[in-house]
XYZ file of C-alpha atoms in Angstrom:
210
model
C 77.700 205.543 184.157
C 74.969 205.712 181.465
C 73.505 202.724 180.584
C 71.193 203.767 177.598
C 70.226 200.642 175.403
C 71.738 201.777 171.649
C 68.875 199.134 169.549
C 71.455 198.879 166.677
C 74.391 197.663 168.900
C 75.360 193.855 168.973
C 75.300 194.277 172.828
C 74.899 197.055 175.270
C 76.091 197.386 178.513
C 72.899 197.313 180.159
C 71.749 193.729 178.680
C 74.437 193.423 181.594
C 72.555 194.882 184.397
C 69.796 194.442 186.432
C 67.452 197.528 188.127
C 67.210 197.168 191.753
C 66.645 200.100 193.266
C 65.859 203.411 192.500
C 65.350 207.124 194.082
C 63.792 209.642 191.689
C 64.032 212.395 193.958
C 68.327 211.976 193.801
C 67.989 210.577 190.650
C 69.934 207.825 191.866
C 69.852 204.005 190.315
C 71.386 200.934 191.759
C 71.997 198.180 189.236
C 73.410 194.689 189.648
C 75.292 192.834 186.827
C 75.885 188.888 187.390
C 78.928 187.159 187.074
C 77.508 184.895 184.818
C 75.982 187.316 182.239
C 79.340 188.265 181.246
C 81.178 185.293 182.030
C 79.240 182.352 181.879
C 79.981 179.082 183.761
C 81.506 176.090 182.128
C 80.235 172.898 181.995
C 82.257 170.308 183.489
C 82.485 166.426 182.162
C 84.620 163.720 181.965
C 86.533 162.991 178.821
C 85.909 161.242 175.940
C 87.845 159.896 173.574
C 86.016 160.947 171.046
C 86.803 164.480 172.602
C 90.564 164.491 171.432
C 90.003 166.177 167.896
C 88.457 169.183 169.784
C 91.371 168.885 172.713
C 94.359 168.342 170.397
C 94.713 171.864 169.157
C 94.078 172.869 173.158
C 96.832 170.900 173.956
C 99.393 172.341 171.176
C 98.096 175.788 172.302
C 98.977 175.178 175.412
C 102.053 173.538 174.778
C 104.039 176.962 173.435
C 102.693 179.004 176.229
C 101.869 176.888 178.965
C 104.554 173.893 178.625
C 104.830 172.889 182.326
C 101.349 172.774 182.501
C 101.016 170.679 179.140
C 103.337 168.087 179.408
C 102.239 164.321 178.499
C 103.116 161.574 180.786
C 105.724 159.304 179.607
C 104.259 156.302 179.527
C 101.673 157.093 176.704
C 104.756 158.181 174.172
C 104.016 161.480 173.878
C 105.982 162.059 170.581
C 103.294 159.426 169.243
C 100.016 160.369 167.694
C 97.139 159.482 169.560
C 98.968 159.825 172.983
C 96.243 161.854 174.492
C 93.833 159.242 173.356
C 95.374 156.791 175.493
C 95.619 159.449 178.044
C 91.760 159.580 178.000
C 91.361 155.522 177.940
C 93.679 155.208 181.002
C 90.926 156.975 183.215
C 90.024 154.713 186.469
C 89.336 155.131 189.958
C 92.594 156.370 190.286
C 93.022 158.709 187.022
C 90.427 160.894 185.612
C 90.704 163.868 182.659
C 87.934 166.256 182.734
C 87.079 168.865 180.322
C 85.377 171.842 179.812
C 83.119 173.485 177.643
C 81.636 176.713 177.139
C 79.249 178.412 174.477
C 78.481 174.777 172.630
C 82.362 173.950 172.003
C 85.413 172.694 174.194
C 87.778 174.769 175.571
C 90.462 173.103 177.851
C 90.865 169.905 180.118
C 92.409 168.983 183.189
C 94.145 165.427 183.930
C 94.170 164.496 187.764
C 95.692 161.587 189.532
C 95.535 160.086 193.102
C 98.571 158.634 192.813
C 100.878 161.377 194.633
C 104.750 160.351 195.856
C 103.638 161.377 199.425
C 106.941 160.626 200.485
C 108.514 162.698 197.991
C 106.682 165.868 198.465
C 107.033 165.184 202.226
C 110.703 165.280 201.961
C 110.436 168.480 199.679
C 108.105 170.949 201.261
C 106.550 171.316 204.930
C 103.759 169.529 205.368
C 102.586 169.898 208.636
C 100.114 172.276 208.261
C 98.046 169.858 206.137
C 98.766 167.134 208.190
C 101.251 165.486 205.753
C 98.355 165.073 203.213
C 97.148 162.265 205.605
C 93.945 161.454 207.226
C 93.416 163.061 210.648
C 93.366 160.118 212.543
C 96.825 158.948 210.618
C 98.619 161.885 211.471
C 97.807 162.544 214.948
C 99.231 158.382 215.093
C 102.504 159.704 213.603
C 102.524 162.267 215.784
C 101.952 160.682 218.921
C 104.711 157.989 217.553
C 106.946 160.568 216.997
C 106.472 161.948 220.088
C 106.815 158.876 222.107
C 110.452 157.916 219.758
C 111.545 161.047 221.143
C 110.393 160.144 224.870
C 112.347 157.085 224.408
C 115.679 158.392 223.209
C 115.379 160.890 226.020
C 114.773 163.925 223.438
C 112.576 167.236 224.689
C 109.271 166.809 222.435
C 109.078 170.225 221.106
C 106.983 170.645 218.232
C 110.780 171.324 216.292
C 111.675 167.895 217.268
C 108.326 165.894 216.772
C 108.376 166.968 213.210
C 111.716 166.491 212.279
C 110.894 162.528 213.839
C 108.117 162.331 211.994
C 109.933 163.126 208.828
C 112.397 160.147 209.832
C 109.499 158.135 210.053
C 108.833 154.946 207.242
C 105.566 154.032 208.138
C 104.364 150.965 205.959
C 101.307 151.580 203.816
C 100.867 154.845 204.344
C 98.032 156.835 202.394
C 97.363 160.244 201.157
C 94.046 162.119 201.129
C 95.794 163.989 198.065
C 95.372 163.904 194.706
C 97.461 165.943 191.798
C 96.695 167.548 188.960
C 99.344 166.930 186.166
C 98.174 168.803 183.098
C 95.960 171.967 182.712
C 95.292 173.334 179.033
C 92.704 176.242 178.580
C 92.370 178.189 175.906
C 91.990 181.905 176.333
C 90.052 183.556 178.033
C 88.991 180.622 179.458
C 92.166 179.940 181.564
C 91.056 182.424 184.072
C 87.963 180.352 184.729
C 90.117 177.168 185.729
C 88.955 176.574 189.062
C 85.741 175.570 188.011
C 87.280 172.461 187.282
C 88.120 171.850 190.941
C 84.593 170.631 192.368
C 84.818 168.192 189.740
C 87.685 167.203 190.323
C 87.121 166.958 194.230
C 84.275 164.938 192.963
C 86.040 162.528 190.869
C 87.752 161.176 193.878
C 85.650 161.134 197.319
C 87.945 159.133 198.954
C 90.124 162.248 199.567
C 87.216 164.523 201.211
C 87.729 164.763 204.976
């Protein structure tokens, strides 16, 4: 690869990279290029309301290519205008929307929520691995409740068994260290950049980092 600097080109390949070594006698060169001199970080913030103008034509975007990931919740009336706007105003220690922005404009948003049916993704996918999406010291007390059930009704307390009693299990006020995310827009290229928003989001609720 040549990297010779053309001075009447917008942007050369070598504004990319970075000398760091070099041999003469092999005529050899070592360069580094960044990730961030070709794709620069976003900056990540909580919403605004005054942000929806800018995130409304994210959101239709998103909407004809993305639609599962774009969907309004039903209790703001989608179909209604200003529905993301009360989106945005619903934020709380439980709900946040975050957005991103990149080169001095927005370009997507992500709305989170602590409030996960725990129950109903317990009874839909296997769990166990992540502890149920409970605390440490809650699941090895389901466990060890599960195991003891099993003890009782005279059961062999293979691990088969202890979490198949576990899933029979209605413990009262059970809690999640869990939350969701429930929309993602990005515009492109952007979308390829989306887990930047996760730090932020891990951030937004504390309660839920172990």
């Amino acid at each position: 690869m040549i990297l010779n600097k053309d001075p009447d080109a917008p942007h050369n390949l070598s504004d990319h990279f970075t000398l760091l070594a070099s041999h003469e006698a092999e005529s050899a060169h070592l360069h580094m290029c960044s990730r961030n001199s070709v794709l620069p970080p976003m900056t990540i913030r909580a919403a605004r309301v005054e942000d929806c103008e800018d995130l409304l034509p994210i959101l239709q975007r998103a909407q004809v290519k993305y639609p599962d990931l774009a969907q309004l919740p039903e209790w703001c009336t989608p179909e209604e205008n200003f529905a993301l706007a009360r989106v945005i105003e619903h934020q709380d220690d439980a709900n946040c929307v975050l957005v991103a922005s990149a080169r001095g404009e927005l370009v997507g948003f992500m709305v989170c929520s602590s409030g996960v049916d725990l129950e109903g993704v317990r009874s839909t996918f296997d769990l166990h691995p992540y502890d149920n999406l409970m605390t440490a010291e809650e699941y090895t007390a389901e466990h060890d409740a599960a195991m003891r059930s099993l003890e009782e009704q005279g059961l062999e307390p293979s691990e088969e068994n202890t979490q198949s009693s576990m899933r029979d299990l209605k413990a009262e006020n059970r809690s999640s260290n869990a939350f969701a995310v429930s929309m993602l827009c990005m515009d492109e290229p952007w979308h390829m950049q989306a887990r930047e928003f996760l730090q932020s989001a891990f951030d937004a609720f504390p309660e839920k980092v172990q």
